[in-house]
Short mmCIF file of C-alpha atoms and ligand atoms in Angstrom, two decimals:
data_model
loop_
_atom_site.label_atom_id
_atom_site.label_comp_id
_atom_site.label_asym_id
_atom_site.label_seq_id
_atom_site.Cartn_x
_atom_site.Cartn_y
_atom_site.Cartn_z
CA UNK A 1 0.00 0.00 0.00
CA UNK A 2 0.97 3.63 -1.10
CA UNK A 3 1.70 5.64 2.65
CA UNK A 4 -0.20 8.76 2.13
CA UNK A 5 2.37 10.87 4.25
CA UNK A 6 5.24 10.31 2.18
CA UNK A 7 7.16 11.26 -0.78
CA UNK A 8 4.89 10.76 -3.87
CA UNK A 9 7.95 11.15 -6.09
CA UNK A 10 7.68 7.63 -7.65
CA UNK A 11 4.22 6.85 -7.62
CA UNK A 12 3.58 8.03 -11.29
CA UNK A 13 5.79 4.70 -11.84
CA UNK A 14 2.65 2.77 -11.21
CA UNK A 15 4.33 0.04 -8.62
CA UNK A 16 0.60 -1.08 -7.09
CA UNK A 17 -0.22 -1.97 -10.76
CA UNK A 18 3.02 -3.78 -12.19
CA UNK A 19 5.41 -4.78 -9.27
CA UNK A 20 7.82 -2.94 -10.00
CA UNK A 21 9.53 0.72 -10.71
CA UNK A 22 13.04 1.53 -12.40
CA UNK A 23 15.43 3.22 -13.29
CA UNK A 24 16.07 4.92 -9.63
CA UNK A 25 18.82 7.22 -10.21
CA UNK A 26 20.37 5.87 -6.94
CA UNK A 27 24.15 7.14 -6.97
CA UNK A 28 26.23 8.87 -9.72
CA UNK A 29 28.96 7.54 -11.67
CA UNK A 30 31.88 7.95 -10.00
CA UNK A 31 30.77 7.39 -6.25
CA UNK A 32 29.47 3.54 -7.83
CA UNK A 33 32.97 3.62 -8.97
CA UNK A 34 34.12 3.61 -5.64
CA UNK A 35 31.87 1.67 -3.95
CA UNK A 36 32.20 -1.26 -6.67
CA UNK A 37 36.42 -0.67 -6.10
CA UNK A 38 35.94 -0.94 -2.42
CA UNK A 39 34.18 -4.13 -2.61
CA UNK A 40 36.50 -5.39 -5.29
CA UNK A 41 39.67 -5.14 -3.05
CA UNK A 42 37.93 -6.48 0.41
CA UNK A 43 37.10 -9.63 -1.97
CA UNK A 44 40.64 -9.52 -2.98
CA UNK A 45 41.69 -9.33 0.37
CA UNK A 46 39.27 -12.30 1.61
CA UNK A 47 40.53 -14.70 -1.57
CA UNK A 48 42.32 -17.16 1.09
CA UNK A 49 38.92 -16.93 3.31
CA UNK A 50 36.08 -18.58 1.86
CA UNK A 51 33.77 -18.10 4.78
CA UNK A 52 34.42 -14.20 5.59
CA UNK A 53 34.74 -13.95 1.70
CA UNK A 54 31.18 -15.68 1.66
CA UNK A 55 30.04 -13.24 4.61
CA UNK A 56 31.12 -10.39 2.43
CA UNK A 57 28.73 -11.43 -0.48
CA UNK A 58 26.18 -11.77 2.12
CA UNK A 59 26.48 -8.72 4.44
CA UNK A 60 28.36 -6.15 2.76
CA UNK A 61 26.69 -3.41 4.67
CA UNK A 62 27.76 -4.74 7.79
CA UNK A 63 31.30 -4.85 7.00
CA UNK A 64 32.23 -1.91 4.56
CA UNK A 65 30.94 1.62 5.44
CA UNK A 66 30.98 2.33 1.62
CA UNK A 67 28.01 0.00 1.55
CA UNK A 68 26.30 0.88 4.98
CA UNK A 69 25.90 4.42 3.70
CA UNK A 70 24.29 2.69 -0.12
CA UNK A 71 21.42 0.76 2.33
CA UNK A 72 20.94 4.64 3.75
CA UNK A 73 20.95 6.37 0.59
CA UNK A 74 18.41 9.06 0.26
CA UNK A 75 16.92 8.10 -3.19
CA UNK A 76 16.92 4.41 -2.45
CA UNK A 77 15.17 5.95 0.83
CA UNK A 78 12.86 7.86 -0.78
CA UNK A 79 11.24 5.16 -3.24
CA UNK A 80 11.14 2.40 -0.47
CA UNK A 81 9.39 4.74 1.54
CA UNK A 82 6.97 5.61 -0.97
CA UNK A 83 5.58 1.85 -0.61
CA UNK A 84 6.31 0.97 2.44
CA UNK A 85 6.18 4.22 4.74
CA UNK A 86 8.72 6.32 6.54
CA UNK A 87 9.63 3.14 9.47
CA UNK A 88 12.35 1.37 7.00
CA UNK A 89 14.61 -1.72 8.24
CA UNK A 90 17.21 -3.27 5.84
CA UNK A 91 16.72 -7.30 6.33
CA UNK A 92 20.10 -8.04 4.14
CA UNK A 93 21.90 -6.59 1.06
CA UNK A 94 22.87 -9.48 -0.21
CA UNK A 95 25.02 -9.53 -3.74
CA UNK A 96 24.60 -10.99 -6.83
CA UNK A 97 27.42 -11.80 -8.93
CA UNK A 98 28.37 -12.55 -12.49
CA UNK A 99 31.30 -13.11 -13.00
CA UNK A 100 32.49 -12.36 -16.78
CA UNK A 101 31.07 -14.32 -19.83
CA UNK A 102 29.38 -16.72 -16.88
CA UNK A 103 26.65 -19.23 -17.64
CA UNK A 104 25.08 -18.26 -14.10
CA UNK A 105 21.45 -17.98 -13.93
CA UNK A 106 18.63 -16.68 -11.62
CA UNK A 107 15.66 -19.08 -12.52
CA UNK A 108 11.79 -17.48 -12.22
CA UNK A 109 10.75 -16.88 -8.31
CA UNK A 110 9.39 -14.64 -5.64
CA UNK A 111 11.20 -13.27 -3.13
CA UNK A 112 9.50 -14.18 -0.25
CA UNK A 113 8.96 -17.68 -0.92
CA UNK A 114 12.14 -18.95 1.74
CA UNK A 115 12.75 -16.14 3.74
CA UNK A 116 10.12 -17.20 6.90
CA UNK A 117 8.78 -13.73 6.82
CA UNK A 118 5.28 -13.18 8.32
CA UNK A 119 4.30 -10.45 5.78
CA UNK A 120 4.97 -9.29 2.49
CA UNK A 121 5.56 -5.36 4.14
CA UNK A 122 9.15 -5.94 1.51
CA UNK A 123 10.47 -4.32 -1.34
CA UNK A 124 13.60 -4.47 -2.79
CA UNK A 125 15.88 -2.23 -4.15
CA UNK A 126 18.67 -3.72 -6.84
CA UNK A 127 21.33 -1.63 -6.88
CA UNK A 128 23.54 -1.85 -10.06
CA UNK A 129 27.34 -1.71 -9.29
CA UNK A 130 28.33 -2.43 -13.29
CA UNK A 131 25.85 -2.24 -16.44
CA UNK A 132 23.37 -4.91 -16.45
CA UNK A 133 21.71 -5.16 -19.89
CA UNK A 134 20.24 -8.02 -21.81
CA UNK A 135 23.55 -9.20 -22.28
CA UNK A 136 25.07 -9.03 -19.16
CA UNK A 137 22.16 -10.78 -17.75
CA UNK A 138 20.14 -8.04 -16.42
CA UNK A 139 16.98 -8.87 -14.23
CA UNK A 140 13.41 -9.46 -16.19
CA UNK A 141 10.03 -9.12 -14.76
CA UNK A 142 6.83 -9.80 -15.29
CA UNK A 143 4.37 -7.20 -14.78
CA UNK A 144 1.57 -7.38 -12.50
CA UNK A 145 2.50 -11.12 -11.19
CA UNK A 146 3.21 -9.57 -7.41
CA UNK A 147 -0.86 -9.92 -7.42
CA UNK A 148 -0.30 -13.46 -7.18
CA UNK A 149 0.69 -15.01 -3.47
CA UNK A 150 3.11 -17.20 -3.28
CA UNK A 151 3.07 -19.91 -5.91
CA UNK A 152 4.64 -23.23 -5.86
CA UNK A 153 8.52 -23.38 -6.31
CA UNK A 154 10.67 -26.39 -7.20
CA UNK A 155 13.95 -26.34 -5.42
CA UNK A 156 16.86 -27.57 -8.13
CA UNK A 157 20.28 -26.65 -6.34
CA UNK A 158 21.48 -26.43 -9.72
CA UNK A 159 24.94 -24.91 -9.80
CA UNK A 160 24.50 -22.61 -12.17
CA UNK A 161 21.86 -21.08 -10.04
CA UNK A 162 22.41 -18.23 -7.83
CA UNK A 163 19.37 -18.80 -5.57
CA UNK A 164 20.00 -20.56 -2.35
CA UNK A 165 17.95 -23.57 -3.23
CA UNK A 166 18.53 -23.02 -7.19
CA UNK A 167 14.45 -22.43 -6.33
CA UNK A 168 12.10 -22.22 -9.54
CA UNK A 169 8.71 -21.43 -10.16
CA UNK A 170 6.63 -24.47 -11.32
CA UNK A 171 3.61 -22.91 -12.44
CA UNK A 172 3.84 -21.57 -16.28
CA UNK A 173 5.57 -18.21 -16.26
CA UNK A 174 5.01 -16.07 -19.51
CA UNK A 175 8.36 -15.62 -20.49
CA UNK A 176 6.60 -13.21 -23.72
CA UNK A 177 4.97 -11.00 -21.20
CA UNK A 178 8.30 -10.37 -19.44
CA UNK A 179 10.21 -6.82 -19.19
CA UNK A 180 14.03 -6.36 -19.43
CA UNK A 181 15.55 -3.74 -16.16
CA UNK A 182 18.21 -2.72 -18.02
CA UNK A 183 20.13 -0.43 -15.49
CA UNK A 184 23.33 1.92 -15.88
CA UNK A 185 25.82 1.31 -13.06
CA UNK A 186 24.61 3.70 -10.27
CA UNK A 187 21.00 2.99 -10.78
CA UNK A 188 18.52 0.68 -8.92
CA UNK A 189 14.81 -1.16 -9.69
CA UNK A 190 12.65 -1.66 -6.86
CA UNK A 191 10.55 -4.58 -6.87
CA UNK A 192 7.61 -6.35 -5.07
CA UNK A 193 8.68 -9.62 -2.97
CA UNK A 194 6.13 -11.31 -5.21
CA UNK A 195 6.75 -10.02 -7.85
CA UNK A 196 7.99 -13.67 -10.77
CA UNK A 197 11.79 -12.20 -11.96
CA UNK A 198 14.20 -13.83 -13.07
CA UNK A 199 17.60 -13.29 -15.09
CA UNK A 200 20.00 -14.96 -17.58
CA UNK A 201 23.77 -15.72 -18.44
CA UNK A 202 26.72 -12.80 -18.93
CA UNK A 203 28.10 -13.00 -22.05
CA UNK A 204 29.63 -9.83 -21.59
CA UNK A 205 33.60 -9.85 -20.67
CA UNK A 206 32.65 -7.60 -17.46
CA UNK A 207 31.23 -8.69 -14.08
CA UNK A 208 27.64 -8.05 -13.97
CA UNK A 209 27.31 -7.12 -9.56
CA UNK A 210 24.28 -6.24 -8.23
CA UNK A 211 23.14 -5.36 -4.46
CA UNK A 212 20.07 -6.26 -3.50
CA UNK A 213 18.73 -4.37 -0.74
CA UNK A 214 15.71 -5.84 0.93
CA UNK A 215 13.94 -2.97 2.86
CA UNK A 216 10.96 -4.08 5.58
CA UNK A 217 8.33 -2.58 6.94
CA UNK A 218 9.65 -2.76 11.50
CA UNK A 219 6.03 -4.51 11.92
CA UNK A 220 7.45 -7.72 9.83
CA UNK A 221 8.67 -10.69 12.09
CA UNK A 222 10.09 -14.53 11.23
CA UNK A 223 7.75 -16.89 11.85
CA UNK A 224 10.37 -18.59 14.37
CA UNK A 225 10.50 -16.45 15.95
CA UNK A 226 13.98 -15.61 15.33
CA UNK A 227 15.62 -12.03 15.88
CA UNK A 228 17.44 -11.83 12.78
CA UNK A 229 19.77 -9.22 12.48
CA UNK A 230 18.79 -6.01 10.55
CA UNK A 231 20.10 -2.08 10.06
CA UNK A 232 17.36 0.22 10.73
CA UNK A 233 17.99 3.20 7.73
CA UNK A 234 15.24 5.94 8.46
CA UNK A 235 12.39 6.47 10.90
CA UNK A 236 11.50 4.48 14.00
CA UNK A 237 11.58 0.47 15.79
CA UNK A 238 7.98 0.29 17.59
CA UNK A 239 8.38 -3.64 17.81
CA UNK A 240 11.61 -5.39 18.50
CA UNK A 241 11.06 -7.98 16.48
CA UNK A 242 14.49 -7.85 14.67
CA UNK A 243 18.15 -7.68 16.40
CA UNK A 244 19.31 -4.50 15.61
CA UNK A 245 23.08 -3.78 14.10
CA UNK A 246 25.05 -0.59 14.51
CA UNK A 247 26.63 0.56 11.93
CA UNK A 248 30.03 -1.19 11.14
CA UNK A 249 32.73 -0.60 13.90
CA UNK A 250 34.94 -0.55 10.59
CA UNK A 251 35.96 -2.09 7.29
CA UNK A 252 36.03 -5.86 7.65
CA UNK A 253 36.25 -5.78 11.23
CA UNK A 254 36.55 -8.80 13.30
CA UNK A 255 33.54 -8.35 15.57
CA UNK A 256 31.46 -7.31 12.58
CA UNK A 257 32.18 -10.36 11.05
CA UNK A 258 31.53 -11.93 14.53
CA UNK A 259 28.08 -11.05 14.14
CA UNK A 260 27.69 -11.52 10.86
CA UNK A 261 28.65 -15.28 11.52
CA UNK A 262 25.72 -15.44 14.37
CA UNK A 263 23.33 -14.19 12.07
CA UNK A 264 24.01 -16.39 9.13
CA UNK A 265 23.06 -19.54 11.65
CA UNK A 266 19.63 -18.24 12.22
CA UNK A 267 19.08 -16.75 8.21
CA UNK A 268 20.19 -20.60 7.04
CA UNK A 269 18.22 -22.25 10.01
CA UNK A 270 15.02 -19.71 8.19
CA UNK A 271 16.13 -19.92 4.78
CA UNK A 272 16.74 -24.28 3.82
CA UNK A 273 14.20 -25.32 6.60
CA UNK A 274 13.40 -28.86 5.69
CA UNK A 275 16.06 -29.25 3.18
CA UNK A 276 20.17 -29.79 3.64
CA UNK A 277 21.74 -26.92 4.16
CA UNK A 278 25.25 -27.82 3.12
CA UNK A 279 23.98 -28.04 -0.32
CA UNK A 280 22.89 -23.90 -0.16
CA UNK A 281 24.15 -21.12 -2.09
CA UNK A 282 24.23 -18.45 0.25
CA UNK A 283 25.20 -17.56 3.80
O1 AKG B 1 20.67 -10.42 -9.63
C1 AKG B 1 19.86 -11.14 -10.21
O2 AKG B 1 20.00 -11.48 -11.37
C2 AKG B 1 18.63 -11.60 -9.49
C3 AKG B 1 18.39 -10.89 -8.21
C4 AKG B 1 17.13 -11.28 -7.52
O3 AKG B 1 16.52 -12.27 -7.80
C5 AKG B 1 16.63 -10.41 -6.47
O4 AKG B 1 17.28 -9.41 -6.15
O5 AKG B 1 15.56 -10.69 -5.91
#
């Protein structure tokens, strides 16, 4: 639902009716420069650690500041709080990654199907940190399909899916009625956590790296009850359902990743319940 006491900026987007709004011109050219460097080096600087460089992928905005002050940023703010009112938590950030001419694929979903959330108060914003185009393997939509609740998935653990259970839709999706968010580095979509999207290979000879900021409404809670770990980014916490982080006491700093390591537990406890966890993508 639209909040009527907040910025009306991006409404003429029409989100209620498709899912879906883009491009958000989130940060400018150079500062995405910097941000995508920055993450670029800690990942060069984790290459011997698979599990902090893993933790990286997963909570960048716990561990750089670069990327704690993207999750805050006021346009990425702004639209979020156009759907989901002026009360914004960030639940992760997570990245997706494709590496250069990479058969990787993200196969049709919704968002919310695995992520033991009570309430669909979510929206995410998919920040672009390189080009993603049709042939980089930009993200597709389909318009309208966030009406739907949560359909049936199919979990694969295919390896050349991203998703943490290489989850698929198993209802027909119609691939024809599908729209390309073809994004300049810097920009961002927002989309509905029902919302069927999906995306394809990079056969481009750059990394296609997205950040995919998951904002909440504070009034969402897991269903175990769980307080996973979020960043609150504007307005107020009237619940406590959520543990709440600070911002990072530095880059890659060992009690960040501390926490980041707690949190991980409870997100793959929430996110492969009733299926082997070892076999997961993510966290
Ligand atoms: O980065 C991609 O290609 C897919 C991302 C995605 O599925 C999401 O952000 O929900």
């Amino acid at each position: 639902m639209i909040s009527e006491n907040y910025i009306k900026k991006y409404d003429s987007n029409n989100y209620e009716e498709t899912g879906f709004l883009f491009p958000i011109d989130a940060v400018g050219a150079d500062e995405i420069n910097i941000i995508r460097k920055d993450f670029e080096l800690a990942e060069a600087e984790l290459s011997d650690d698979p599990k902090r460089l893993s933790l990286l992928r997963s909570y960048p905005a716990n561990l750089l500041p670069s990327f704690d002050r993207l999750i805050r940023n006021e346009n990425l703010i702004a639209a979020a709080s156009t759907i989901l009112g002026p009360d914004l938590m960030v639940w992760s950030s997570g990245m997706f990654i494709k590496e250069a001419n990479s058969p990787k694929i993200v196969t049709w979903h919704q968002d919310l199907t695995y992520w033991g959330l009570d309430d669909e108060e979510e929206t995410t914003c998919w920040v672009a940190l390189s080009k993603a185009n049709e042939a980089s393997g930009c993200m597709k939509f389909i318009p309208g399909s966030h009406k739907e609740k949560i359909v049936p998935h199919l979990d694969t653990f295919d390896d050349n899916n991203l998703l943490s259970r290489g989850q698929e839709i198993s209802v027909e999706v119609d691939e024809k009625k599908s729209v390309l968010i073809e994004l300049e580095a810097g920009q961002a979509s927002m989309h509905h956590g029902h919302l069927f999207h999906a995306s394809g290979p990079n056969k481009t000879n750059d990394r296609r790296i997205g950040c995919a900021i998951r904002y909440i409404k504070p009034s969402m809670k897991q269903l175990t009850g769980d307080l996973s770990l979020v960043t609150l980014v504007s307005g107020v916490d009237n619940y406590g359902h959520f543990t709440i982080s600070d911002r990072p006491n530095g880059r890659l700093n060992n009690q960040d990743f501390e926490l980041c390591s707690r949190d991980a537990e409870i997100k793959r406890k929430v996110l492969y319940s009733g299926v082997d966890s070892t076999k997961g993508k993510r966290y």
